[in-house]
Short mmCIF file of N, CA, C and O in Angstrom, two decimals:
data_model
loop_
_atom_site.label_atom_id
_atom_site.label_comp_id
_atom_site.label_asym_id
_atom_site.label_seq_id
_atom_site.Cartn_x
_atom_site.Cartn_y
_atom_site.Cartn_z
N MET A 183 0.98 -0.98 -0.02
CA MET A 183 0.01 0.35 0.01
C MET A 183 0.85 1.27 -0.14
O MET A 183 1.80 1.10 0.61
N ALA A 184 0.47 2.13 -0.78
CA ALA A 184 1.24 3.70 -1.26
C ALA A 184 0.77 3.84 0.69
O ALA A 184 0.23 3.61 1.70
N ALA A 185 1.57 5.23 0.66
CA ALA A 185 2.01 6.00 2.31
C ALA A 185 0.77 6.80 1.99
O ALA A 185 -0.05 6.70 0.99
N PRO A 186 -0.38 6.58 3.31
CA PRO A 186 -1.44 7.38 3.48
C PRO A 186 -1.76 8.42 3.05
O PRO A 186 -1.05 9.42 3.00
N ALA A 187 -2.96 8.70 2.08
CA ALA A 187 -3.11 10.17 1.69
C ALA A 187 -4.49 10.63 2.51
O ALA A 187 -5.18 9.90 2.77
N PRO A 188 -5.53 11.83 2.14
CA PRO A 188 -6.07 12.00 2.69
C PRO A 188 -7.14 11.79 1.52
O PRO A 188 -7.04 11.60 0.61
N LEU A 189 -8.33 10.93 2.69
CA LEU A 189 -9.30 10.40 1.78
C LEU A 189 -10.86 11.32 1.25
O LEU A 189 -11.33 11.02 0.70
N VAL A 190 -11.20 12.21 2.51
CA VAL A 190 -12.21 13.07 2.44
C VAL A 190 -11.74 14.21 1.64
O VAL A 190 -10.62 15.03 1.32
N CYS A 191 -12.38 14.49 0.32
CA CYS A 191 -12.51 15.24 -0.63
C CYS A 191 -13.86 16.00 -0.93
O CYS A 191 -14.90 16.06 -0.22
N GLY A 192 -14.10 17.20 -1.91
CA GLY A 192 -14.95 17.76 -1.97
C GLY A 192 -15.86 17.06 -2.46
O GLY A 192 -17.22 17.53 -2.54
N ARG A 193 -15.83 15.47 -2.73
CA ARG A 193 -17.10 15.17 -3.27
C ARG A 193 -17.34 13.77 -2.21
O ARG A 193 -18.91 13.14 -2.68
N THR A 194 -17.09 14.01 -1.22
CA THR A 194 -17.27 12.96 0.19
C THR A 194 -18.22 13.68 0.41
O THR A 194 -18.59 14.63 1.09
N VAL A 195 -19.41 12.85 0.79
CA VAL A 195 -20.51 13.44 1.86
C VAL A 195 -20.71 12.87 2.88
O VAL A 195 -20.08 11.94 3.39
N SER A 196 -20.71 14.31 3.69
CA SER A 196 -20.68 13.95 5.58
C SER A 196 -21.93 14.48 5.84
O SER A 196 -22.74 15.53 5.44
N ARG A 197 -22.49 13.79 6.99
CA ARG A 197 -23.61 14.01 7.77
C ARG A 197 -23.13 13.93 9.57
O ARG A 197 -21.97 13.29 9.59
N VAL A 198 -24.22 15.08 10.01
CA VAL A 198 -23.44 14.63 11.19
C VAL A 198 -24.94 14.43 12.13
O VAL A 198 -26.09 14.94 11.69
N SER A 199 -24.90 13.63 13.84
CA SER A 199 -25.77 13.36 14.14
C SER A 199 -26.90 14.58 14.61
O SER A 199 -27.77 15.02 14.92
N SER A 200 -25.71 15.95 14.98
CA SER A 200 -26.80 17.61 15.25
C SER A 200 -26.24 18.46 15.41
O SER A 200 -24.37 17.93 15.22
N VAL A 201 -26.22 19.35 15.17
CA VAL A 201 -25.59 20.59 15.57
C VAL A 201 -26.02 21.62 16.70
O VAL A 201 -26.95 21.25 17.03
N LEU A 202 -24.89 22.21 17.76
CA LEU A 202 -25.23 22.46 18.45
C LEU A 202 -26.15 23.92 18.57
O LEU A 202 -25.95 24.71 16.93
N ASN A 203 -27.27 23.97 19.12
CA ASN A 203 -28.48 25.11 18.95
C ASN A 203 -28.69 24.91 16.91
O ASN A 203 -28.84 26.45 16.83
N ARG A 204 -28.48 24.06 16.32
CA ARG A 204 -28.93 23.63 15.24
C ARG A 204 -28.30 25.20 13.98
O ARG A 204 -28.36 25.32 12.97
N ASP A 205 -27.09 25.76 14.75
CA ASP A 205 -25.82 26.97 14.54
C ASP A 205 -25.04 26.05 13.89
O ASP A 205 -23.73 25.91 13.71
N VAL A 206 -25.54 26.29 12.44
CA VAL A 206 -24.25 25.56 11.17
C VAL A 206 -23.50 26.20 10.96
O VAL A 206 -22.27 25.66 10.31
N LYS A 207 -23.63 28.11 10.66
CA LYS A 207 -22.56 28.57 10.41
C LYS A 207 -21.38 28.78 11.53
O LYS A 207 -20.10 28.63 11.18
N GLN A 208 -21.51 28.59 12.58
CA GLN A 208 -20.47 28.61 13.86
C GLN A 208 -20.13 27.28 13.99
O GLN A 208 -18.97 27.16 14.29
N PHE A 209 -20.62 26.16 14.55
CA PHE A 209 -20.53 24.97 14.74
C PHE A 209 -20.28 23.62 13.47
O PHE A 209 -21.27 22.46 14.14
N GLY A 210 -21.34 23.86 12.41
CA GLY A 210 -21.23 23.29 11.03
C GLY A 210 -20.38 22.50 11.10
O GLY A 210 -19.60 21.92 11.04
N LYS A 211 -20.49 20.94 10.25
CA LYS A 211 -19.61 19.58 10.09
C LYS A 211 -19.06 20.56 9.08
O LYS A 211 -17.81 19.80 9.08
N LYS A 212 -18.97 21.13 8.28
CA LYS A 212 -17.51 21.58 7.36
C LYS A 212 -16.54 21.87 8.57
O LYS A 212 -15.47 21.89 7.91
N HIS A 213 -16.80 22.58 9.76
CA HIS A 213 -15.30 22.75 10.55
C HIS A 213 -14.87 21.42 10.58
O HIS A 213 -13.71 21.73 11.08
N LEU A 214 -15.34 20.31 10.35
CA LEU A 214 -14.63 19.09 10.62
C LEU A 214 -13.08 18.92 9.93
O LEU A 214 -11.64 18.47 9.96
N PHE A 215 -13.26 19.68 8.35
CA PHE A 215 -12.24 19.50 7.56
C PHE A 215 -11.82 20.66 6.94
O PHE A 215 -11.08 20.49 6.15
N ASP A 216 -11.99 22.08 7.58
CA ASP A 216 -11.66 23.30 7.27
C ASP A 216 -10.01 23.88 7.78
O ASP A 216 -9.75 24.22 7.18
N GLU A 217 -9.57 22.67 8.26
CA GLU A 217 -7.84 22.83 9.01
C GLU A 217 -7.91 24.23 9.56
O GLU A 217 -6.84 24.48 9.47
N GLN A 218 -8.91 24.55 10.25
CA GLN A 218 -9.07 26.38 10.66
C GLN A 218 -8.87 25.54 12.61
O GLN A 218 -9.59 25.34 12.95
N ASP A 219 -7.68 25.80 12.94
CA ASP A 219 -7.45 25.59 14.97
C ASP A 219 -8.48 26.36 15.39
O ASP A 219 -8.96 26.18 16.34
N GLU A 220 -9.56 27.47 14.72
CA GLU A 220 -10.24 28.12 15.82
C GLU A 220 -12.22 27.53 15.28
O GLU A 220 -12.84 28.44 16.04
N THR A 221 -12.05 26.93 14.58
CA THR A 221 -13.25 26.36 14.08
C THR A 221 -13.39 25.04 14.42
O THR A 221 -12.48 24.01 14.73
N CYS A 222 -14.72 24.30 15.25
CA CYS A 222 -14.77 23.11 15.31
C CYS A 222 -16.37 22.11 14.86
O CYS A 222 -17.13 23.43 14.49
N TRP A 223 -16.77 21.38 14.89
CA TRP A 223 -18.23 21.27 15.04
C TRP A 223 -18.40 20.57 16.37
O TRP A 223 -17.92 20.15 16.99
N ASN A 224 -19.41 21.51 16.64
CA ASN A 224 -20.10 21.12 18.12
C ASN A 224 -21.17 20.86 18.03
O ASN A 224 -22.13 21.21 18.00
N SER A 225 -21.55 19.42 18.69
CA SER A 225 -22.84 18.81 18.49
C SER A 225 -24.00 19.00 20.17
O SER A 225 -23.19 19.70 20.73
N ASP A 226 -25.24 18.72 19.56
CA ASP A 226 -26.40 19.09 20.61
C ASP A 226 -25.85 18.12 21.89
O ASP A 226 -24.83 16.97 21.49
N GLN A 227 -26.38 18.43 22.68
CA GLN A 227 -26.10 17.35 24.04
C GLN A 227 -27.19 15.71 23.94
O GLN A 227 -27.74 15.64 22.71
N GLY A 228 -26.17 14.84 24.31
CA GLY A 228 -26.63 13.70 24.22
C GLY A 228 -25.69 12.70 23.95
O GLY A 228 -24.77 12.81 23.03
N SER A 229 -25.86 11.22 23.91
CA SER A 229 -24.96 10.22 23.62
C SER A 229 -24.96 9.68 22.51
O SER A 229 -26.20 10.50 21.67
N HIS A 230 -24.12 8.70 21.87
CA HIS A 230 -24.26 8.34 20.80
C HIS A 230 -23.94 9.36 19.72
O HIS A 230 -25.06 9.00 18.45
N GLN A 231 -23.77 10.61 19.88
CA GLN A 231 -23.24 11.48 18.62
C GLN A 231 -22.04 11.00 17.74
O GLN A 231 -21.48 9.73 18.14
N TRP A 232 -22.31 11.71 16.27
CA TRP A 232 -21.58 10.39 15.16
C TRP A 232 -21.27 11.85 14.03
O TRP A 232 -21.81 12.39 14.06
N VAL A 233 -20.66 10.86 13.40
CA VAL A 233 -19.98 11.40 12.00
C VAL A 233 -20.18 10.44 10.75
O VAL A 233 -19.23 9.48 11.10
N MET A 234 -20.83 10.65 9.79
CA MET A 234 -20.78 9.69 8.38
C MET A 234 -20.03 9.91 7.30
O MET A 234 -20.26 11.85 6.91
N LEU A 235 -19.68 9.64 7.04
CA LEU A 235 -18.64 10.08 5.77
C LEU A 235 -18.90 8.80 4.29
O LEU A 235 -18.94 7.82 4.92
N GLU A 236 -19.82 9.40 3.38
CA GLU A 236 -19.81 8.53 2.13
C GLU A 236 -18.76 9.51 0.83
O GLU A 236 -18.93 10.04 0.38
N PHE A 237 -17.84 8.13 0.88
CA PHE A 237 -16.93 8.20 -0.12
C PHE A 237 -17.14 8.25 -1.63
O PHE A 237 -18.29 7.71 -1.70
N PRO A 238 -16.97 8.83 -2.24
CA PRO A 238 -17.68 8.40 -4.09
C PRO A 238 -16.69 7.70 -4.70
O PRO A 238 -17.43 7.09 -5.68
N GLN A 239 -15.44 6.95 -3.66
CA GLN A 239 -15.35 5.63 -4.43
C GLN A 239 -14.91 4.81 -3.28
O GLN A 239 -14.79 5.62 -2.19
N PRO A 240 -14.43 3.54 -3.55
CA PRO A 240 -13.89 2.60 -2.40
C PRO A 240 -12.78 2.92 -2.43
O PRO A 240 -12.02 3.56 -2.89
N VAL A 241 -12.53 2.93 -0.99
CA VAL A 241 -11.25 3.28 -0.17
C VAL A 241 -10.58 2.54 0.75
O VAL A 241 -11.74 1.40 1.34
N ARG A 242 -9.09 2.24 0.94
CA ARG A 242 -8.86 1.59 2.44
C ARG A 242 -8.18 2.17 3.25
O ARG A 242 -7.33 3.04 3.03
N VAL A 243 -9.34 2.40 4.18
CA VAL A 243 -9.00 3.39 5.39
C VAL A 243 -7.40 2.66 6.25
O VAL A 243 -7.67 1.32 6.67
N ALA A 244 -6.54 3.74 6.56
CA ALA A 244 -5.78 2.79 7.04
C ALA A 244 -5.48 4.17 8.83
O ALA A 244 -4.82 3.40 9.92
N GLN A 245 -5.79 4.96 8.37
CA GLN A 245 -5.88 6.09 9.88
C GLN A 245 -7.12 6.54 10.30
O GLN A 245 -7.31 7.32 8.87
N VAL A 246 -7.25 7.16 11.09
CA VAL A 246 -8.05 8.53 11.32
C VAL A 246 -7.62 9.10 12.21
O VAL A 246 -7.06 9.24 13.82
N GLN A 247 -8.09 10.27 12.18
CA GLN A 247 -7.30 11.47 13.41
C GLN A 247 -8.16 12.42 13.54
O GLN A 247 -9.16 12.68 12.77
N ILE A 248 -8.21 12.84 14.85
CA ILE A 248 -9.51 13.27 15.50
C ILE A 248 -8.83 14.28 16.72
O ILE A 248 -7.68 13.55 17.08
N GLN A 249 -8.97 15.54 16.55
CA GLN A 249 -8.50 16.77 17.35
C GLN A 249 -9.57 16.93 18.28
O GLN A 249 -10.51 17.64 17.33
N PHE A 250 -10.02 16.37 19.64
CA PHE A 250 -11.42 16.94 20.21
C PHE A 250 -10.68 18.10 21.02
O PHE A 250 -9.94 18.14 21.51
N GLN A 251 -11.79 18.32 21.62
CA GLN A 251 -11.43 19.30 23.03
C GLN A 251 -12.09 17.95 24.35
O GLN A 251 -12.90 17.45 24.30
N GLY A 252 -10.94 17.90 24.73
CA GLY A 252 -10.85 16.82 25.69
C GLY A 252 -11.14 15.32 24.83
O GLY A 252 -11.19 15.02 23.63
N GLY A 253 -11.20 13.95 25.99
CA GLY A 253 -11.40 13.42 25.57
C GLY A 253 -12.52 12.20 25.02
O GLY A 253 -13.26 12.73 25.72
N ARG A 254 -12.11 11.39 24.36
CA ARG A 254 -13.89 10.72 23.92
C ARG A 254 -13.44 8.97 23.96
O ARG A 254 -12.28 8.79 23.09
N ARG A 255 -14.38 8.04 24.04
CA ARG A 255 -14.54 6.52 23.63
C ARG A 255 -15.20 7.09 22.28
O ARG A 255 -16.31 7.18 22.16
N SER A 256 -14.83 6.32 20.89
CA SER A 256 -15.40 6.49 19.98
C SER A 256 -15.14 4.96 19.47
O SER A 256 -14.18 4.07 19.62
N GLU A 257 -15.59 4.65 18.06
CA GLU A 257 -16.02 3.08 17.28
C GLU A 257 -16.75 3.98 16.12
O GLU A 257 -17.30 4.88 15.88
N CYS A 258 -16.55 2.90 15.15
CA CYS A 258 -16.47 2.73 13.40
C CYS A 258 -17.60 1.70 13.16
O CYS A 258 -17.55 0.80 13.84
N LEU A 259 -18.60 2.16 11.66
CA LEU A 259 -19.26 0.97 11.58
C LEU A 259 -18.94 0.13 11.34
O LEU A 259 -17.35 0.20 11.21
N GLU A 260 -19.38 -0.88 11.63
CA GLU A 260 -18.98 -2.32 10.97
C GLU A 260 -18.35 -2.94 12.12
O GLU A 260 -17.18 -3.72 11.96
N LYS A 261 -18.12 -2.42 13.19
CA LYS A 261 -17.08 -2.59 14.33
C LYS A 261 -15.43 -2.54 13.99
O LYS A 261 -15.15 -3.77 14.14
N ILE A 262 -15.24 -1.74 13.34
CA ILE A 262 -13.66 -2.33 13.29
C ILE A 262 -12.61 -1.40 13.87
O ILE A 262 -11.22 -2.42 14.04
N GLY A 263 -13.00 -0.91 15.02
CA GLY A 263 -12.41 -0.92 15.89
C GLY A 263 -12.67 0.34 16.92
O GLY A 263 -13.66 0.94 16.56
N ASP A 264 -12.37 0.51 17.89
CA ASP A 264 -12.63 1.02 19.26
C ASP A 264 -11.37 2.03 19.12
O ASP A 264 -10.47 1.47 19.09
N PHE A 265 -12.00 3.09 19.56
CA PHE A 265 -10.93 4.29 19.46
C PHE A 265 -10.70 4.83 20.70
O PHE A 265 -11.59 5.17 22.09
N TYR A 266 -9.67 4.80 22.24
CA TYR A 266 -9.71 5.64 23.55
C TYR A 266 -8.70 6.57 23.01
O TYR A 266 -7.89 6.32 23.83
N PRO A 267 -9.09 7.94 23.04
CA PRO A 267 -8.34 9.23 23.11
C PRO A 267 -7.74 9.08 24.27
O PRO A 267 -8.58 9.37 25.40
N GLN A 268 -7.08 10.24 24.37
CA GLN A 268 -6.62 10.53 25.60
C GLN A 268 -7.69 11.89 26.06
O GLN A 268 -8.01 12.31 24.65
N ASP A 269 -7.61 12.24 27.15
CA ASP A 269 -8.43 13.53 27.87
C ASP A 269 -7.53 14.67 27.17
O ASP A 269 -7.31 15.46 28.56
N ASN A 270 -7.43 15.28 25.76
CA ASN A 270 -6.33 16.46 26.17
C ASN A 270 -6.81 16.95 23.91
O ASN A 270 -7.67 16.09 23.82
N ASN A 271 -6.44 17.95 23.61
CA ASN A 271 -6.62 18.56 23.04
C ASN A 271 -5.70 18.44 22.03
O ASN A 271 -5.73 19.25 20.75
N SER A 272 -4.99 17.73 21.72
CA SER A 272 -4.00 17.25 20.58
C SER A 272 -4.61 16.73 19.71
O SER A 272 -5.54 15.49 19.43
N LEU A 273 -3.49 16.19 18.50
CA LEU A 273 -4.53 15.27 17.12
C LEU A 273 -3.94 14.40 17.35
O LEU A 273 -2.60 14.00 17.47
N GLN A 274 -5.25 13.74 17.68
CA GLN A 274 -4.88 11.81 17.94
C GLN A 274 -4.86 10.99 16.76
O GLN A 274 -5.65 11.04 15.96
N SER A 275 -3.66 10.03 16.46
CA SER A 275 -3.58 9.27 15.49
C SER A 275 -4.10 7.89 15.92
O SER A 275 -3.68 7.28 17.25
N PHE A 276 -5.28 7.32 15.11
CA PHE A 276 -5.72 5.76 15.70
C PHE A 276 -5.80 5.21 14.37
O PHE A 276 -6.64 4.89 13.40
N PRO A 277 -4.70 4.18 14.21
CA PRO A 277 -4.57 3.18 13.35
C PRO A 277 -5.90 2.17 13.34
O PRO A 277 -6.55 2.03 14.21
N VAL A 278 -6.03 1.84 11.82
CA VAL A 278 -7.55 1.20 11.50
C VAL A 278 -6.83 -0.22 10.95
O VAL A 278 -6.32 0.23 9.77
N PRO A 279 -7.36 -1.41 11.61
CA PRO A 279 -6.84 -2.40 10.18
C PRO A 279 -7.72 -2.02 8.90
O PRO A 279 -8.30 -1.50 8.41
N HIS A 280 -6.27 -2.06 8.05
CA HIS A 280 -6.48 -1.62 6.45
C HIS A 280 -8.03 -2.89 5.98
O HIS A 280 -8.04 -4.02 5.42
N VAL A 281 -8.83 -1.96 5.89
CA VAL A 281 -10.10 -2.35 5.32
C VAL A 281 -11.07 -1.57 3.97
O VAL A 281 -11.02 -0.18 4.71
N ILE A 282 -11.28 -2.08 3.22
CA ILE A 282 -12.30 -1.65 2.30
C ILE A 282 -13.64 -0.84 2.59
O ILE A 282 -14.29 -2.08 2.74
N LEU A 283 -14.10 0.37 2.28
CA LEU A 283 -15.55 0.63 2.97
C LEU A 283 -15.33 1.66 1.55
O LEU A 283 -14.88 2.40 1.37
N ASP A 284 -16.77 2.07 1.84
CA ASP A 284 -17.50 3.23 0.73
C ASP A 284 -17.92 4.47 1.91
O ASP A 284 -17.98 5.35 1.66
N LYS A 285 -18.33 4.10 3.11
CA LYS A 285 -19.21 4.43 4.01
C LYS A 285 -17.88 4.36 5.45
O LYS A 285 -17.81 3.24 5.59
N LEU A 286 -17.88 5.71 6.37
CA LEU A 286 -17.09 5.38 7.62
C LEU A 286 -17.97 5.89 8.79
O LEU A 286 -18.50 7.18 8.75
N LYS A 287 -18.64 5.60 9.21
CA LYS A 287 -19.12 6.22 10.87
C LYS A 287 -18.71 6.30 11.92
O LYS A 287 -18.18 5.11 12.21
N VAL A 288 -18.15 7.21 12.68
CA VAL A 288 -17.60 7.29 13.72
C VAL A 288 -18.77 7.91 15.06
O VAL A 288 -19.21 8.63 14.98
N THR A 289 -18.88 6.52 15.91
CA THR A 289 -19.73 7.00 16.64
C THR A 289 -19.49 7.32 18.29
O THR A 289 -17.90 6.72 18.29
N PHE A 290 -19.06 8.53 19.04
CA PHE A 290 -18.98 8.71 20.05
C PHE A 290 -20.05 8.58 21.41
O PHE A 290 -20.85 8.89 21.18
N GLU A 291 -19.59 7.25 22.23
CA GLU A 291 -20.39 6.80 23.00
C GLU A 291 -21.11 7.41 23.77
O GLU A 291 -21.89 7.75 24.54
N ASN A 292 -19.47 8.51 24.40
CA ASN A 292 -20.32 9.52 25.05
C ASN A 292 -19.51 10.78 25.41
O ASN A 292 -18.77 10.68 24.94
N SER A 293 -19.77 11.64 26.31
CA SER A 293 -18.80 12.86 26.28
C SER A 293 -18.26 12.84 27.50
O SER A 293 -19.19 12.79 29.17
N THR A 294 -17.16 13.74 27.47
CA THR A 294 -16.59 13.82 29.16
C THR A 294 -16.79 15.25 28.84
O THR A 294 -16.33 16.50 30.10
N ASP A 295 -17.26 16.12 28.00
CA ASP A 295 -17.37 17.67 28.05
C ASP A 295 -19.15 18.17 29.32
O ASP A 295 -19.83 16.94 29.03
N PHE A 296 -18.60 18.69 30.11
CA PHE A 296 -20.02 19.06 31.01
C PHE A 296 -21.48 19.15 30.89
O PHE A 296 -22.05 18.73 31.18
N PHE A 297 -21.76 19.73 29.44
CA PHE A 297 -23.10 19.90 28.83
C PHE A 297 -23.12 18.59 28.10
O PHE A 297 -24.43 18.66 27.51
N GLY A 298 -22.72 17.61 27.57
CA GLY A 298 -23.17 16.08 27.55
C GLY A 298 -22.67 16.56 25.45
O GLY A 298 -23.57 16.30 24.87
N ARG A 299 -21.92 17.49 25.32
CA ARG A 299 -21.64 17.68 23.67
C ARG A 299 -20.38 17.25 23.32
O ARG A 299 -19.51 16.72 23.91
N ILE A 300 -20.18 16.77 22.27
CA ILE A 300 -18.78 16.39 20.90
C ILE A 300 -18.07 17.43 20.81
O ILE A 300 -19.03 18.04 19.52
N ILE A 301 -16.75 18.06 20.62
CA ILE A 301 -16.38 18.91 19.93
C ILE A 301 -15.31 18.93 19.35
O ILE A 301 -14.33 17.93 20.34
N ILE A 302 -15.33 18.50 17.96
CA ILE A 302 -13.67 17.91 16.91
C ILE A 302 -13.59 19.56 16.36
O ILE A 302 -14.54 19.80 15.58
N TYR A 303 -12.19 19.18 16.13
CA TYR A 303 -11.56 21.06 15.80
C TYR A 303 -11.22 20.12 14.38
O TYR A 303 -11.33 21.10 13.12
N HIS A 304 -10.85 18.88 14.00
CA HIS A 304 -9.78 18.24 13.17
C HIS A 304 -10.58 17.01 13.02
O HIS A 304 -10.50 15.79 13.60
N LEU A 305 -10.85 16.27 11.82
CA LEU A 305 -11.17 14.59 11.53
C LEU A 305 -10.63 14.62 10.12
O LEU A 305 -10.93 15.19 9.10
N ARG A 306 -9.66 13.58 9.90
CA ARG A 306 -8.97 13.33 8.85
C ARG A 306 -9.39 11.93 9.42
O ARG A 306 -8.67 11.33 9.81
N VAL A 307 -8.79 11.29 7.48
CA VAL A 307 -9.37 10.13 7.32
C VAL A 307 -7.99 9.80 6.52
O VAL A 307 -7.48 10.53 5.32
N LEU A 308 -7.36 8.68 6.55
CA LEU A 308 -6.17 8.45 5.61
C LEU A 308 -6.23 6.93 5.68
O LEU A 308 -6.28 6.11 5.58
N GLY A 309 -5.73 7.03 3.78
CA GLY A 309 -5.90 5.67 3.57
C GLY A 309 -5.22 6.12 2.03
O GLY A 309 -4.44 6.58 1.53
N GLU A 310 -5.85 4.76 0.70
CA GLU A 310 -5.55 5.03 -0.29
C GLU A 310 -6.94 4.70 -0.87
O GLU A 310 -8.10 4.07 -0.83
N LYS A 311 -7.22 5.22 -2.07
CA LYS A 311 -8.41 5.52 -3.00
C LYS A 311 -8.19 4.43 -3.86
O LYS A 311 -7.08 4.13 -4.38
N LEU A 312 -9.64 3.42 -4.53
CA LEU A 312 -8.93 2.88 -4.96
C LEU A 312 -9.97 2.85 -6.43
O LEU A 312 -10.39 3.69 -6.57
#
């Protein structure tokens, strides 16, 4: 396999479980991928928040990188793995068994945020387009 490359592109469809106060301009899903440190996706309160990505072609995922506000436990659709992030604001990398898929759903089981929200500054999926 070639060196992992970014898989999210302009044709990738993204969905999220919720947006804080439905304020998509300030907290919407677009901020997951904008590479800006001062913007973020912020969910509403509640457990089992998620981010769904639909790639325009099959991909082989090698790694998921997430920068949270604090740590979270998360898992991927088809149970390809559990992630146990550290409770800090750094960009964290999680290796994924090389699996071929066209949809990826990352589910956040619960939040350590006092208000029960999930806050993500960056989400990157690395691998190979097939």
